mmCIF file of C-alpha atoms and ligand atoms in Angstrom:
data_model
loop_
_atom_site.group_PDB
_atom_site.id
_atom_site.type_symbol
_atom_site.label_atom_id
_atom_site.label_comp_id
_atom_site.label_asym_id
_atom_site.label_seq_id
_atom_site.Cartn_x
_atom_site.Cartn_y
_atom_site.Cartn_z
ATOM 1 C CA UNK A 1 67.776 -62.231 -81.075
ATOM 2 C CA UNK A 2 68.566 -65.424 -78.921
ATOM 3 C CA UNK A 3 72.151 -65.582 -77.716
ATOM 4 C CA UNK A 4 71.601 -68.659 -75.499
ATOM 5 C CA UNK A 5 69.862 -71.694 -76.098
ATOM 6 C CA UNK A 6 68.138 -73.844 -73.191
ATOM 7 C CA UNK A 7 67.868 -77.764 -73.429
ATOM 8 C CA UNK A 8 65.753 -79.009 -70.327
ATOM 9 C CA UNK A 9 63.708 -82.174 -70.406
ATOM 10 C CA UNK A 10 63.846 -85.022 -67.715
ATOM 11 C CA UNK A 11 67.229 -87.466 -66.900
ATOM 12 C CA UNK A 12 67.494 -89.888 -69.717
ATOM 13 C CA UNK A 13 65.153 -88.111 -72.687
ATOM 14 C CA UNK A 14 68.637 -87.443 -74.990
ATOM 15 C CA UNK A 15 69.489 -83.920 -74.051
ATOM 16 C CA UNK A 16 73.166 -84.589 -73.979
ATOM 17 C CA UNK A 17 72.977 -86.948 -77.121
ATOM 18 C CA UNK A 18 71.123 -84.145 -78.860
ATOM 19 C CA UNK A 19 73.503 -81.524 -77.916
ATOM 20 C CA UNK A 20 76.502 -83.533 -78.587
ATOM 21 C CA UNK A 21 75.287 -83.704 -82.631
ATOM 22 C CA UNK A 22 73.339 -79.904 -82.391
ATOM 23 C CA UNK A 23 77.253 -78.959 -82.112
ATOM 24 C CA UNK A 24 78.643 -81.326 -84.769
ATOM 25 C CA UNK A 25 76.548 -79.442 -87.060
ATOM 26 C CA UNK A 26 76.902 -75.670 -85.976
ATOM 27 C CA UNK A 27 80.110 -75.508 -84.408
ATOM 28 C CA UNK A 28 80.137 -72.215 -83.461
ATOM 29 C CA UNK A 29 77.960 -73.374 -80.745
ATOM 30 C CA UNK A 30 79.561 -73.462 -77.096
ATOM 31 C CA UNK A 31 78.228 -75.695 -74.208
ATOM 32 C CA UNK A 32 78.354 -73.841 -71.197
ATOM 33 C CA UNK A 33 79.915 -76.517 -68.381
ATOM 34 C CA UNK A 34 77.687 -76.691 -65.071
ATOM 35 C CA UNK A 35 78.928 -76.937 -61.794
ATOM 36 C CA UNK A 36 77.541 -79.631 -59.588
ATOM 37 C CA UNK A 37 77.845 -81.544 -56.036
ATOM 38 C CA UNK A 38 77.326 -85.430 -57.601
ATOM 39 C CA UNK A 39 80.727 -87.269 -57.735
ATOM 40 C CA UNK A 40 81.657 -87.673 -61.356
ATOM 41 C CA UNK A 41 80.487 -90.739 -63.173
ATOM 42 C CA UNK A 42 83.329 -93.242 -64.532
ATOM 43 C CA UNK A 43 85.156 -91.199 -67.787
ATOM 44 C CA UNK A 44 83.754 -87.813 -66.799
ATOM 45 C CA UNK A 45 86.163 -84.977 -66.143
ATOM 46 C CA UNK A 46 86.448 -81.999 -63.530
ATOM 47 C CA UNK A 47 85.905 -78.672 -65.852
ATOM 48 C CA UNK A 48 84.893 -80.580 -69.784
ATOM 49 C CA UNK A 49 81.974 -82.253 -68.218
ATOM 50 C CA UNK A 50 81.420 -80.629 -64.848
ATOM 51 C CA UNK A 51 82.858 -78.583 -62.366
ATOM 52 C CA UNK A 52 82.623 -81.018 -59.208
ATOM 53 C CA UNK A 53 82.382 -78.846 -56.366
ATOM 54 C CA UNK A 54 82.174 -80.057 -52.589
ATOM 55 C CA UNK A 55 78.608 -78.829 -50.567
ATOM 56 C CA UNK A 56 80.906 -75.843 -49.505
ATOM 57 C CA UNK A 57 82.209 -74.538 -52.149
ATOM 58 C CA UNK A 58 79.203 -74.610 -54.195
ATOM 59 C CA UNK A 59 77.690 -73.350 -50.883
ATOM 60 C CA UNK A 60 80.020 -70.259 -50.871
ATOM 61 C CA UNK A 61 79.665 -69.611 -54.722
ATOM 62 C CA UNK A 62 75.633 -69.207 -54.155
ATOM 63 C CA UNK A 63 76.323 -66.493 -51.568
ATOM 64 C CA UNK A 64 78.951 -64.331 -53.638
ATOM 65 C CA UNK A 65 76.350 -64.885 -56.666
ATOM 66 C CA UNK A 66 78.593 -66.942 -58.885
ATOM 67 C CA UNK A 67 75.766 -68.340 -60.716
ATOM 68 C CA UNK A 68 72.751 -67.382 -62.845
ATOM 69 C CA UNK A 69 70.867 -69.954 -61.576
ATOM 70 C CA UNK A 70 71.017 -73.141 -59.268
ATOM 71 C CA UNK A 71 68.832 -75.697 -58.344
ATOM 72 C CA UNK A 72 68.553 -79.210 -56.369
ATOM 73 C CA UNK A 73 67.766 -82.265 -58.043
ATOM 74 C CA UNK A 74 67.679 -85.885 -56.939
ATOM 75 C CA UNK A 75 69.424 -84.497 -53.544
ATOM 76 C CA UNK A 76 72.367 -82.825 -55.741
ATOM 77 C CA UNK A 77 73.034 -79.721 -56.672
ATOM 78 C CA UNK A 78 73.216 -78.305 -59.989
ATOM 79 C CA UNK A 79 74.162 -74.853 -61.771
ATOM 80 C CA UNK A 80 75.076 -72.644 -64.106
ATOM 81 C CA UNK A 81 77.999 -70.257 -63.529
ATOM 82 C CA UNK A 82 78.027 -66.848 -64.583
ATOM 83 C CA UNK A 83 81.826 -66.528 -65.746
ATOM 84 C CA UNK A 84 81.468 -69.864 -67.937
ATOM 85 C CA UNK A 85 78.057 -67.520 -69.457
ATOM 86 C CA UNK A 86 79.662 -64.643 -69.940
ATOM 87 C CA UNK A 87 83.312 -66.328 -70.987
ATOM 88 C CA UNK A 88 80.931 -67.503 -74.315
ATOM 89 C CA UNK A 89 79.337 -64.435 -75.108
ATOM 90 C CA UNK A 90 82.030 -62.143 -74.657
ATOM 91 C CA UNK A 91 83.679 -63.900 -77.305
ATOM 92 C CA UNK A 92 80.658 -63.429 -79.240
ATOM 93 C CA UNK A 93 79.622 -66.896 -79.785
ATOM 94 C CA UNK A 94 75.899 -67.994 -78.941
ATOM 95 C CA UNK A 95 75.638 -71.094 -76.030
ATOM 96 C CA UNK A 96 73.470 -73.939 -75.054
ATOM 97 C CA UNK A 97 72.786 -74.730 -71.368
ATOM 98 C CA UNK A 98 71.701 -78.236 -70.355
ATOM 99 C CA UNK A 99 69.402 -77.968 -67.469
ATOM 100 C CA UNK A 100 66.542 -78.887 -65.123
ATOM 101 C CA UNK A 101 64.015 -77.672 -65.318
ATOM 102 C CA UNK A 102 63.931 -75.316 -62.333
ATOM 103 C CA UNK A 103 67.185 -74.242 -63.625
ATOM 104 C CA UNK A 104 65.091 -72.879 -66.807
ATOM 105 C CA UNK A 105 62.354 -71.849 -65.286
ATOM 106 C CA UNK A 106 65.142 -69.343 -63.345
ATOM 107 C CA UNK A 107 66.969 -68.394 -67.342
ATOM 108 C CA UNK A 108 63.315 -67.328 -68.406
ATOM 109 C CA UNK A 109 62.619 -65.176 -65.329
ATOM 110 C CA UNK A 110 65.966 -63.271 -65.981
ATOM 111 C CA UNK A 111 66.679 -63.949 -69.480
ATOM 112 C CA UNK A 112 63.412 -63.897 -71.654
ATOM 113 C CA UNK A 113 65.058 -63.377 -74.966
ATOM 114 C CA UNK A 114 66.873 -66.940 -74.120
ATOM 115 C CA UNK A 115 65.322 -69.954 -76.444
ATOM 116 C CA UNK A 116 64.230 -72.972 -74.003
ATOM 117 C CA UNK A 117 63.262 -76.130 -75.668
ATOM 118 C CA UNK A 118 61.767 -78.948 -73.852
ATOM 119 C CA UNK A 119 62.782 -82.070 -75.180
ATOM 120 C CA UNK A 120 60.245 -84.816 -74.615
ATOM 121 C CA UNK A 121 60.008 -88.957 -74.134
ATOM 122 C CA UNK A 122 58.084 -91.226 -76.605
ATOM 123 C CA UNK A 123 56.556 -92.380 -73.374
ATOM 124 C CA UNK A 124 57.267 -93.102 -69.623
ATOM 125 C CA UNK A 125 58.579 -96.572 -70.686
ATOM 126 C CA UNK A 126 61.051 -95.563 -73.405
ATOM 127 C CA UNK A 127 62.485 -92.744 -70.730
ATOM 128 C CA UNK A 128 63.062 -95.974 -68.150
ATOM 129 C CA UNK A 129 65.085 -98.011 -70.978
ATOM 130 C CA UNK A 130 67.035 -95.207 -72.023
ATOM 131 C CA UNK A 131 68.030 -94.394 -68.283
ATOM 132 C CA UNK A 132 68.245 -98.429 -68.107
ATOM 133 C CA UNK A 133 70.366 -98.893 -71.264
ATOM 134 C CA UNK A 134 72.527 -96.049 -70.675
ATOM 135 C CA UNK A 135 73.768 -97.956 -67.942
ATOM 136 C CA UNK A 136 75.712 -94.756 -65.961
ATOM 137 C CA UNK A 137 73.161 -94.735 -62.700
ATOM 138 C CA UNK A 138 71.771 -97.847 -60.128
ATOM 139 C CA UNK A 139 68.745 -98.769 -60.289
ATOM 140 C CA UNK A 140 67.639 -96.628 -56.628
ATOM 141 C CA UNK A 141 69.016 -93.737 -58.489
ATOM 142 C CA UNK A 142 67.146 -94.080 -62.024
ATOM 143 C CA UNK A 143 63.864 -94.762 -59.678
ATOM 144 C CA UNK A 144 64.522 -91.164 -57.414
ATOM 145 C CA UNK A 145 65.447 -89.741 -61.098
ATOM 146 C CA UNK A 146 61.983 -91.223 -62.910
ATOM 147 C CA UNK A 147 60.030 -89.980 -59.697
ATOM 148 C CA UNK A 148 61.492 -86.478 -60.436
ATOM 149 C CA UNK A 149 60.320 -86.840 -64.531
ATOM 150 C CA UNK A 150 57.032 -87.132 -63.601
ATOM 151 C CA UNK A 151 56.629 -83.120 -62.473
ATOM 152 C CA UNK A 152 58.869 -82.505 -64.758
ATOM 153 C CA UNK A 153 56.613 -83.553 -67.824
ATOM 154 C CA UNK A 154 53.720 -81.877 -66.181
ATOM 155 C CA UNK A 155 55.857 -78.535 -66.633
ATOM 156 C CA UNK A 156 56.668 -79.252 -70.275
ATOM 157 C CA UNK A 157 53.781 -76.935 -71.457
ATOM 158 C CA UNK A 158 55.470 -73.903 -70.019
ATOM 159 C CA UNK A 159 57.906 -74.240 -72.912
ATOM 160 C CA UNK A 160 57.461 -72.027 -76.343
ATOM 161 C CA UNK A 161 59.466 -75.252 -78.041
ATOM 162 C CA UNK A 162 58.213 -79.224 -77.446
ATOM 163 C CA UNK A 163 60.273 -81.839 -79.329
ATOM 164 C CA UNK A 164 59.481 -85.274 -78.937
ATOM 165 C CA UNK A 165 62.853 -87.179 -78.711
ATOM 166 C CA UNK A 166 61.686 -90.344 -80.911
ATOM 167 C CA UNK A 167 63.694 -91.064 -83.778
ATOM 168 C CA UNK A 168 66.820 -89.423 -83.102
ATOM 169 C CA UNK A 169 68.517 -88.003 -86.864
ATOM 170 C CA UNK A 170 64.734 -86.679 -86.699
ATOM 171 C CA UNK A 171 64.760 -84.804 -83.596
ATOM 172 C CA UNK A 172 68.656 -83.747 -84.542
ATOM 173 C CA UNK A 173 66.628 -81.960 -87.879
ATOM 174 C CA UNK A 174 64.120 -80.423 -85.750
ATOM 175 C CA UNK A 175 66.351 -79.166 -83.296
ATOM 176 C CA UNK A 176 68.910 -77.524 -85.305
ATOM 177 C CA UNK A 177 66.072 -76.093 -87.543
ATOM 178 C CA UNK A 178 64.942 -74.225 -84.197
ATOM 179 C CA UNK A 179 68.494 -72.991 -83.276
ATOM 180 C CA UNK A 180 69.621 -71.924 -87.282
ATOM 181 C CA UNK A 181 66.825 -70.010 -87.268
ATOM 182 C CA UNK A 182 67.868 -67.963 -84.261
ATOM 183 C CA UNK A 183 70.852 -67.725 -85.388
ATOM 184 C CA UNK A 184 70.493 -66.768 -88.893
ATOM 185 C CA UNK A 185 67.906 -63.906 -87.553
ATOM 186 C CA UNK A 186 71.071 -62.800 -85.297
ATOM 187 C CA UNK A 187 73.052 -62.695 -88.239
ATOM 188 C CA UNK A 188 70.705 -60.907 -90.474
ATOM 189 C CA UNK A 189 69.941 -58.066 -87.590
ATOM 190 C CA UNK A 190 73.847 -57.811 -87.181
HETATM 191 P P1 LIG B 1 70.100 -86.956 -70.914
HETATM 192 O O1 LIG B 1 71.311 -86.123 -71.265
HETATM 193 O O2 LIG B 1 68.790 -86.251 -71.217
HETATM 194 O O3 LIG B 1 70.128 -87.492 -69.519
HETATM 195 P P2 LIG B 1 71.302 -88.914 -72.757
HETATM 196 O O4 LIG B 1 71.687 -88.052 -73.911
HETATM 197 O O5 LIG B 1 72.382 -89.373 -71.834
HETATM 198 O O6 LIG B 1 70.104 -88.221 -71.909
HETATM 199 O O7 LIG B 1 70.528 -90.161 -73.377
HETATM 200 C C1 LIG B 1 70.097 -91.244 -72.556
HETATM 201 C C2 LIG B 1 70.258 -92.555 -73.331
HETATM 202 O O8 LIG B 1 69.316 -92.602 -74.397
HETATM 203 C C3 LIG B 1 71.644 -92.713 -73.956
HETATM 204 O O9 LIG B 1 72.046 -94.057 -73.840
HETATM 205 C C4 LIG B 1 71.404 -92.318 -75.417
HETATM 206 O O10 LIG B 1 72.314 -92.964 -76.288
HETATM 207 C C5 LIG B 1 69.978 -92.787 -75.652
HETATM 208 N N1 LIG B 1 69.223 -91.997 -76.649
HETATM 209 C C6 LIG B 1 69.194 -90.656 -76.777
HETATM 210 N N2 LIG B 1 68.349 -90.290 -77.771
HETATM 211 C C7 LIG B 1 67.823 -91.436 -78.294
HETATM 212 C C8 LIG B 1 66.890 -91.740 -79.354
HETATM 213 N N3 LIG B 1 66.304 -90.778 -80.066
HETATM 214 N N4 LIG B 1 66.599 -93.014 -79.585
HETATM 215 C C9 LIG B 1 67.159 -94.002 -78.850
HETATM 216 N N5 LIG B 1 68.051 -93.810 -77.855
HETATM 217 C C10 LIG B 1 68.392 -92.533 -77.563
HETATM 218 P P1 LIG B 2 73.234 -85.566 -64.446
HETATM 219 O O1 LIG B 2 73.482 -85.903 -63.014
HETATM 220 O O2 LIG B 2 72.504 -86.669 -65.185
HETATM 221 O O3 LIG B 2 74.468 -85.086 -65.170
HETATM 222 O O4 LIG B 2 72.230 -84.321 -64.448
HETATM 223 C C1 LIG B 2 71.033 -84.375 -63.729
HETATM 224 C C2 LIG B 2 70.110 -83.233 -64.144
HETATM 225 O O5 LIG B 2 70.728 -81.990 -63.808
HETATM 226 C C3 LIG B 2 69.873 -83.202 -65.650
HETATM 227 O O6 LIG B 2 68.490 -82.951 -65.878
HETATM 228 C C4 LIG B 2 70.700 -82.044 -66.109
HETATM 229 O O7 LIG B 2 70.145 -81.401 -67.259
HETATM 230 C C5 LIG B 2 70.621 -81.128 -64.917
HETATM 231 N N1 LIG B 2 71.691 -80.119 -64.884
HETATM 232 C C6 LIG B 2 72.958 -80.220 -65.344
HETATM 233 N N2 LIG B 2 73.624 -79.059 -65.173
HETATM 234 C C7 LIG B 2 72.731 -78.189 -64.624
HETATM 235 C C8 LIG B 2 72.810 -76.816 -64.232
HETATM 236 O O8 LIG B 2 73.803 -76.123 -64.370
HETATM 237 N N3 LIG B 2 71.687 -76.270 -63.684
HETATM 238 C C9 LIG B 2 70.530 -76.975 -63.518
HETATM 239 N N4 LIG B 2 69.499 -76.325 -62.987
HETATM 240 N N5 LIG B 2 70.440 -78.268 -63.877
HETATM 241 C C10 LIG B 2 71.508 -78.862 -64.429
#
């Protein structure tokens, strides 16, 4: 039974919203922190919401195989480290990863049992005003972000679970429906 949970959808679509209130409601649910080369954005923190490594030193950690997968995206790069993984479930408790979607194309090559959902826009234009409203990137850098969303979407198809990310407390419902389930089946094999 699923262990770790994938959330992958383009910039903007509510991943991290959905996350944040996926863990309000099942606790026991750990977020595993990436690493990443983009500075931090104002309020964001070295090691809650990233680990903000130079070009080198994420560099380095590729070659000793620090992480379980990596990718670039919008001239950045992004990844998951393998001690934050295994920290989690070592202690037993199941995690979500919030990633690109290279990133989980990567988790379902070398962990098939993981759970990826795919969390999807209303449309094009409701992806722009959420990057717009959320107010955390320049405009050059929501347009290189919106470019990227386009292949993105057309890869959406690859994923066993589609939400559409409408009305939020609705998508929250769906959402935790998909991970209980896992979990409870965990539980009841246990
Ligand atoms: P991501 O983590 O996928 O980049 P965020 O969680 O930061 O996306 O959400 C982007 C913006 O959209 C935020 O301002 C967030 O409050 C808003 N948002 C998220 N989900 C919804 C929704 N269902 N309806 C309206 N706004 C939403
Ligand atoms: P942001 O710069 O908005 O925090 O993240 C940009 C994109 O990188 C988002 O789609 C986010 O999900 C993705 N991302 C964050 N952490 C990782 C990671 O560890 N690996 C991969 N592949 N993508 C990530």
């Amino acid at each position: 039974m699923a262990r770790v949970f994938v959330i992958t959808g383009p910039s903007g679509v509510g991943k991290g919203t959905l996350i944040r209130r996926l863990r309000e409601t099942l606790p026991e649910l750990r977020l595993s922190v990436s690493a990443t080369t983009r500075p931090p954005r104002e309020g964001e923190e070295h090691g809650r919401d990233y680990w903000f490594l130079d070009d080198a030193e994420f560099a380095r950690r590729v070659g000793e195989g620090d992480f379980v997968e990596h990718a670039e995206y919008a001239g950045r790069r992004y990844g998951t480290l393998r001690e934050e993984l295994d920290r989690h479930l070592g202690e037993g408790a199941p995690v979500v990863l919030e990633i690109e979607v290279q990133g989980a194309r990567q988790i379902r090559e070398t962990m098939p049992e993981a759970v990826q959902v795919f969390v999807v826009p209303p449309s094009f234009e409701v992806l722009q005003q959420r990057l717009e409203t959320r107010g955390t990137d320049g405009a050059d850098t929501i347009a290189r972000r919106l470019e990227v969303s386009r292949t993105e979407l057309e890869s959406q198809h690859e994923f066993d679970h589609r939400i559409v990310n409408d009305d939020l407390e609705a998508t929250v419902d769906e959402l935790v429906g998909i991970v209980r389930a896992q979990l409870d089946g965990a539980a009841a094999q246990a």
